[in-house]
GROMACS .gro file of C-alpha atoms in nm:
model
  291
    1MET     CA    1   5.063   4.028   1.754
    2PRO     CA    2   4.731   3.875   1.868
    3TRP     CA    3   4.887   3.552   1.996
    4LYS     CA    4   5.201   3.694   2.154
    5SER     CA    5   5.049   3.717   2.499
    6LEU     CA    6   4.918   3.361   2.481
    7LEU     CA    7   5.250   3.190   2.428
    8LYS     CA    8   5.521   3.085   2.663
    9THR     CA    9   5.782   2.905   2.461
   10SER     CA   10   5.913   2.560   2.541
   11VAL     CA   11   6.280   2.484   2.610
   12TRP     CA   12   6.260   2.332   2.263
   13PHE     CA   13   6.108   2.587   2.025
   14VAL     CA   14   5.867   2.366   1.838
   15ALA     CA   15   5.744   2.477   1.498
   16VAL     CA   16   5.552   2.293   1.232
   17VAL     CA   17   5.692   2.403   0.900
   18LEU     CA   18   5.574   2.373   0.543
   19LEU     CA   19   5.813   2.425   0.257
   20SER     CA   20   5.670   2.467  -0.094
   21GLY     CA   21   5.348   2.311   0.029
   22ASN     CA   22   5.517   1.988   0.145
   23PRO     CA   23   5.567   1.891   0.511
   24ILE     CA   24   5.924   1.848   0.626
   25GLY     CA   25   6.030   1.673   0.945
   26VAL     CA   26   6.148   1.873   1.244
   27SER     CA   27   6.397   1.604   1.345
   28ALA     CA   28   6.631   1.389   1.139
   29GLN     CA   29   6.494   1.058   1.266
   30THR     CA   30   6.156   1.131   1.105
   31ARG     CA   31   6.309   1.108   0.757
   32PRO     CA   32   6.367   0.753   0.626
   33GLU     CA   33   6.660   0.863   0.411
   34ALA     CA   34   6.841   0.993   0.718
   35GLY     CA   35   6.925   0.639   0.832
   36PRO     CA   36   6.959   0.530   1.197
   37PHE     CA   37   6.932   0.808   1.453
   38ASP     CA   38   7.272   0.917   1.581
   39ALA     CA   39   7.241   1.069   1.928
   40SER     CA   40   7.599   1.201   1.908
   41GLN     CA   41   7.476   1.460   1.656
   42ILE     CA   42   7.249   1.624   1.915
   43THR     CA   43   7.378   1.949   2.060
   44MET     CA   44   7.193   2.135   2.334
   45GLN     CA   45   7.327   2.483   2.400
   46PRO     CA   46   7.175   2.761   2.606
   47PRO     CA   47   7.062   3.063   2.404
   48PRO     CA   48   7.280   3.375   2.418
   49PRO     CA   49   7.184   3.651   2.662
   50GLU     CA   50   7.053   3.854   2.368
   51GLY     CA   51   6.796   3.581   2.302
   52VAL     CA   52   6.675   3.404   1.991
   53ALA     CA   53   6.509   3.548   1.680
   54VAL     CA   54   6.301   3.343   1.436
   55ARG     CA   55   6.250   3.471   1.083
   56ALA     CA   56   5.916   3.336   0.961
   57GLY     CA   57   5.829   3.357   0.593
   58ARG     CA   58   5.470   3.291   0.694
   59LEU     CA   59   5.333   3.296   1.048
   60PHE     CA   60   4.994   3.142   1.119
   61ASP     CA   61   4.772   3.365   1.332
   62PRO     CA   62   4.508   3.135   1.490
   63LYS     CA   63   4.284   3.421   1.602
   64SER     CA   64   4.233   3.562   1.253
   65GLY     CA   65   4.290   3.232   1.071
   66THR     CA   66   4.536   3.394   0.832
   67ASN     CA   67   4.906   3.369   0.750
   68LEU     CA   68   5.110   3.679   0.824
   69THR     CA   69   5.411   3.720   0.593
   70ASN     CA   70   5.772   3.813   0.661
   71GLN     CA   71   5.747   3.808   1.042
   72VAL     CA   72   6.006   3.803   1.321
   73ILE     CA   73   5.962   3.632   1.660
   74LEU     CA   74   6.186   3.743   1.948
   75ILE     CA   75   6.245   3.505   2.242
   76HIS     CA   76   6.419   3.587   2.570
   77GLY     CA   77   6.453   3.307   2.823
   78ASP     CA   78   6.130   3.109   2.806
   79ARG     CA   79   5.913   3.399   2.686
   80ILE     CA   80   5.816   3.531   2.344
   81THR     CA   81   5.875   3.904   2.392
   82ASP     CA   82   5.774   4.039   2.050
   83VAL     CA   83   5.617   3.930   1.723
   84GLY     CA   84   5.568   4.142   1.417
   85PRO     CA   85   5.672   4.242   1.066
   86ALA     CA   86   6.043   4.222   0.992
   87ASP     CA   87   6.059   4.595   0.914
   88ARG     CA   88   5.930   4.676   1.264
   89VAL     CA   89   6.080   4.415   1.501
   90ARG     CA   90   6.451   4.478   1.553
   91ILE     CA   91   6.670   4.171   1.605
   92PRO     CA   92   6.918   4.245   1.888
   93GLN     CA   93   7.283   4.225   1.795
   94GLY     CA   94   7.424   3.894   1.912
   95ALA     CA   95   7.089   3.711   1.911
   96ARG     CA   96   7.081   3.363   1.761
   97VAL     CA   97   6.879   3.374   1.438
   98ILE     CA   98   6.673   3.077   1.316
   99ASP     CA   99   6.594   3.133   0.951
  100LEU     CA  100   6.253   2.991   0.855
  101SER     CA  101   6.195   3.253   0.587
  102GLY     CA  102   6.092   2.978   0.345
  103ALA     CA  103   5.854   2.813   0.587
  104THR     CA  104   5.524   2.851   0.770
  105VAL     CA  105   5.552   2.871   1.150
  106LEU     CA  106   5.274   2.770   1.391
  107PRO     CA  107   5.243   2.864   1.757
  108GLY     CA  108   5.269   2.567   1.991
  109LEU     CA  109   4.956   2.350   1.995
  110ILE     CA  110   4.765   2.244   2.309
  111ASP     CA  111   4.604   1.902   2.358
  112ARG     CA  112   4.343   1.923   2.634
  113HIS     CA  113   4.285   1.545   2.673
  114VAL     CA  114   4.563   1.286   2.674
  115HIS     CA  115   4.646   0.975   2.881
  116LEU     CA  116   5.025   0.941   2.883
  117ILE     CA  117   5.029   0.648   3.130
  118GLN     CA  118   4.724   0.445   3.037
  119ASP     CA  119   4.867   0.094   3.081
  120GLU     CA  120   4.977  -0.046   3.418
  121GLN     CA  121   5.355  -0.077   3.450
  122PRO     CA  122   5.554  -0.305   3.683
  123ASN     CA  123   5.691  -0.008   3.883
  124GLU     CA  124   5.679   0.370   3.905
  125ALA     CA  125   6.011   0.413   3.723
  126ARG     CA  126   5.868   0.237   3.419
  127SER     CA  127   5.552   0.448   3.445
  128VAL     CA  128   5.751   0.773   3.429
  129MET     CA  129   5.959   0.648   3.135
  130SER     CA  130   5.646   0.541   2.949
  131GLY     CA  131   5.485   0.879   3.011
  132LEU     CA  132   5.798   1.065   2.899
  133HIS     CA  133   5.808   0.857   2.580
  134TYR     CA  134   5.459   0.969   2.478
  135ALA     CA  135   5.510   1.326   2.600
  136LEU     CA  136   5.811   1.363   2.369
  137LYS     CA  137   5.612   1.221   2.077
  138ASP     CA  138   5.354   1.494   2.135
  139LEU     CA  139   5.621   1.763   2.170
  140ASN     CA  140   5.789   1.659   1.845
  141ALA     CA  141   5.447   1.677   1.675
  142GLY     CA  142   5.413   2.042   1.777
  143PHE     CA  143   5.216   2.014   2.103
  144THR     CA  144   5.390   2.231   2.362
  145THR     CA  145   5.118   2.192   2.630
  146LEU     CA  146   4.935   1.875   2.734
  147GLN     CA  147   4.652   1.815   2.980
  148ASP     CA  148   4.672   1.458   3.111
  149MET     CA  149   4.321   1.355   3.212
  150GLY     CA  150   4.397   1.054   3.426
  151SER     CA  151   4.630   0.762   3.487
  152PRO     CA  152   4.432   0.482   3.656
  153HIS     CA  153   4.728   0.317   3.829
  154THR     CA  154   4.967   0.595   3.931
  155TYR     CA  155   5.044   0.954   4.027
  156ALA     CA  156   5.362   0.936   3.815
  157THR     CA  157   5.236   1.208   3.580
  158VAL     CA  158   5.290   1.455   3.867
  159GLU     CA  159   5.658   1.356   3.886
  160LEU     CA  160   5.690   1.379   3.507
  161ARG     CA  161   5.536   1.728   3.505
  162ASP     CA  162   5.770   1.844   3.781
  163ALA     CA  163   6.078   1.697   3.611
  164ILE     CA  164   5.992   1.886   3.291
  165ASN     CA  165   5.927   2.209   3.482
  166LYS     CA  166   6.266   2.179   3.658
  167GLY     CA  167   6.449   2.115   3.330
  168VAL     CA  168   6.557   1.765   3.433
  169VAL     CA  169   6.408   1.623   3.111
  170PRO     CA  170   6.276   1.794   2.798
  171GLY     CA  171   5.905   1.787   2.739
  172PRO     CA  172   5.586   1.988   2.695
  173ARG     CA  173   5.422   2.186   2.970
  174MET     CA  174   5.176   1.960   3.150
  175GLN     CA  175   4.868   1.980   3.368
  176VAL     CA  176   4.775   1.648   3.529
  177ALA     CA  177   4.482   1.481   3.706
  178GLY     CA  178   4.640   1.172   3.861
  179PRO     CA  179   4.411   0.871   3.917
  180GLN     CA  180   4.051   0.932   3.816
  181LEU     CA  181   3.769   0.925   4.073
  182ASN     CA  182   3.561   0.632   3.950
  183PRO     CA  183   3.334   0.447   4.197
  184ARG     CA  184   3.213   0.183   3.950
  185ALA     CA  185   3.267   0.049   3.598
  186SER     CA  186   3.091  -0.109   3.301
  187ALA     CA  187   3.077  -0.457   3.457
  188TYR     CA  188   3.079  -0.602   3.809
  189TYR     CA  189   3.407  -0.709   3.970
  190ALA     CA  190   3.530  -1.051   4.070
  191SER     CA  191   3.464  -1.104   4.439
  192PRO     CA  192   3.761  -1.154   4.675
  193SER     CA  193   3.814  -1.480   4.865
  194GLU     CA  194   3.830  -1.296   5.197
  195VAL     CA  195   3.705  -0.968   5.341
  196THR     CA  196   3.886  -0.700   5.141
  197PRO     CA  197   3.813  -0.331   5.084
  198PHE     CA  198   3.654  -0.266   4.747
  199GLY     CA  199   3.910  -0.196   4.476
  200LEU     CA  200   4.180  -0.395   4.657
  201GLY     CA  201   4.050  -0.740   4.567
  202PRO     CA  202   4.171  -0.999   4.313
  203GLY     CA  203   4.449  -0.882   4.086
  204ALA     CA  204   4.663  -0.573   4.125
  205PRO     CA  205   4.484  -0.285   4.301
  206VAL     CA  206   4.369  -0.011   4.068
  207TRP     CA  207   4.415   0.330   4.233
  208GLN     CA  208   4.131   0.472   4.026
  209LEU     CA  209   3.882   0.231   4.183
  210ALA     CA  210   4.017   0.219   4.539
  211GLN     CA  211   3.959   0.576   4.654
  212ASN     CA  212   3.618   0.520   4.817
  213VAL     CA  213   3.412   0.826   4.719
  214ASN     CA  214   3.091   0.671   4.855
  215SER     CA  215   2.963   0.981   5.037
  216PRO     CA  216   3.021   1.357   5.013
  217TRP     CA  217   3.273   1.349   5.299
  218LEU     CA  218   3.469   1.057   5.153
  219ALA     CA  219   3.461   1.234   4.817
  220ARG     CA  220   3.616   1.540   4.980
  221ALA     CA  221   3.887   1.319   5.132
  222ALA     CA  222   3.973   1.181   4.787
  223VAL     CA  223   4.009   1.534   4.648
  224ARG     CA  224   4.233   1.626   4.941
  225GLU     CA  225   4.451   1.323   4.866
  226HIS     CA  226   4.495   1.443   4.509
  227SER     CA  227   4.582   1.790   4.634
  228HIS     CA  228   4.841   1.646   4.874
  229TYR     CA  229   5.003   1.458   4.584
  230GLY     CA  230   5.020   1.767   4.362
  231THR     CA  231   4.760   1.728   4.085
  232ASP     CA  232   4.623   2.023   3.889
  233TRP     CA  233   4.284   1.867   3.807
  234ILE     CA  234   4.029   1.627   3.953
  235LYS     CA  235   3.890   1.384   3.694
  236VAL     CA  236   3.557   1.215   3.774
  237TYR     CA  237   3.358   0.949   3.591
  238GLU     CA  238   2.986   1.023   3.565
  239THR     CA  239   2.816   0.768   3.339
  240GLU     CA  240   2.957   0.420   3.395
  241ASP     CA  241   2.745   0.147   3.545
  242TYR     CA  242   2.729  -0.231   3.574
  243GLU     CA  243   2.480  -0.264   3.289
  244GLY     CA  244   2.757  -0.265   3.028
  245GLY     CA  245   2.923  -0.569   2.878
  246GLY     CA  246   3.255  -0.562   3.062
  247TYR     CA  247   3.586  -0.636   2.893
  248PRO     CA  248   3.641  -0.757   2.632
  249GLN     CA  249   3.318  -0.599   2.522
  250PRO     CA  250   3.105  -0.796   2.274
  251ALA     CA  251   2.932  -0.607   1.997
  252GLY     CA  252   2.649  -0.385   2.117
  253SER     CA  253   2.763  -0.360   2.480
  254GLY     CA  254   2.970  -0.121   2.690
  255ALA     CA  255   2.806   0.221   2.674
  256PHE     CA  256   2.503   0.080   2.488
  257THR     CA  257   2.251  -0.200   2.544
  258PRO     CA  258   2.217  -0.461   2.266
  259ASP     CA  259   1.916  -0.275   2.120
  260GLY     CA  260   2.125   0.044   2.084
  261LYS     CA  261   1.995   0.232   2.388
  262MET     CA  262   2.263   0.446   2.550
  263ILE     CA  263   2.341   0.367   2.914
  264ASN     CA  264   2.323   0.686   3.123
  265VAL     CA  265   2.333   0.584   3.488
  266PRO     CA  266   2.504   0.846   3.708
  267SER     CA  267   2.810   0.709   3.884
  268LEU     CA  268   2.805   0.979   4.153
  269THR     CA  269   2.522   1.145   4.340
  270LEU     CA  270   2.456   1.516   4.311
  271GLU     CA  271   2.578   1.564   4.669
  272GLU     CA  272   2.903   1.378   4.596
  273ASN     CA  273   2.962   1.588   4.287
  274GLN     CA  274   2.895   1.910   4.475
  275ALA     CA  275   3.141   1.807   4.747
  276ILE     CA  276   3.410   1.719   4.491
  277VAL     CA  277   3.377   2.051   4.308
  278ASP     CA  278   3.361   2.257   4.628
  279GLU     CA  279   3.667   2.088   4.782
  280ALA     CA  280   3.861   2.112   4.456
  281HIS     CA  281   3.791   2.485   4.423
  282ARG     CA  282   3.890   2.542   4.787
  283ARG     CA  283   4.230   2.397   4.699
  284GLY     CA  284   4.273   2.580   4.370
  285LEU     CA  285   4.200   2.275   4.154
  286LYS     CA  286   3.959   2.237   3.863
  287VAL     CA  287   3.726   1.946   3.790
  288THR     CA  288   3.667   1.767   3.461
  289CYS     CA  289   3.441   1.470   3.392
  290HIS     CA  290   3.416   1.168   3.167
  291ALA     CA  291   3.062   1.134   3.040
   0.00000   0.00000   0.00000
């Protein structure tokens, strides 16, 4: 049972199964022969009080890298309470049994770096729906936990995370960073026609660029803003500068000069970084960086 303590099951118990060495889909709409998806065939019922038992013909143990045979997984509420050989783990009377005795079962996978809301949407409602769309794609692929490492235009990932946690919508567990802290980019910006704070000039404002982290104290203020809005992480950009080619990037530009030299110009000062990390840790947040 080396992975029992690591898992907290999703509302949807997601398993990747292999039957006779061939992958089979976990949902009907993934099979072409199933025809158009019929939502009326979906039934969502709460598990019985006795819980759910999964019979696994093979159970992949990621710590040892081996398949355990003839295993039983017991689930009560949203917790895996026991895992072990079928001759040891007793299935409670009345429990719902999912028979995967001819399949291989994997524990839920974790993706530590996704961007569910990468493109700017016309409003926050569309942002949440776009994020939910991609979150469900990940969940149906076996990823029960996602770490969203930044949405340049919105804090909508916070609302999506909370809706999933409250059971309003199905989805994977999420940790989110909100808009990244990014004081510059790979090319200079178009200048405004009148005096305008940086990041709020021509075109739609980009939250990622408008947070003004141009000193240790302003950097702390930006971290506090993220904390107020409920993020789990602070995402910072460390290596972008105006020496790149901008967008669209011609060949040989962006992170590299035309002769192939990598551009490594720090975006933040040491003091700004120290302030960001210190303020984040004071508020129980962690920091991750793009480099």
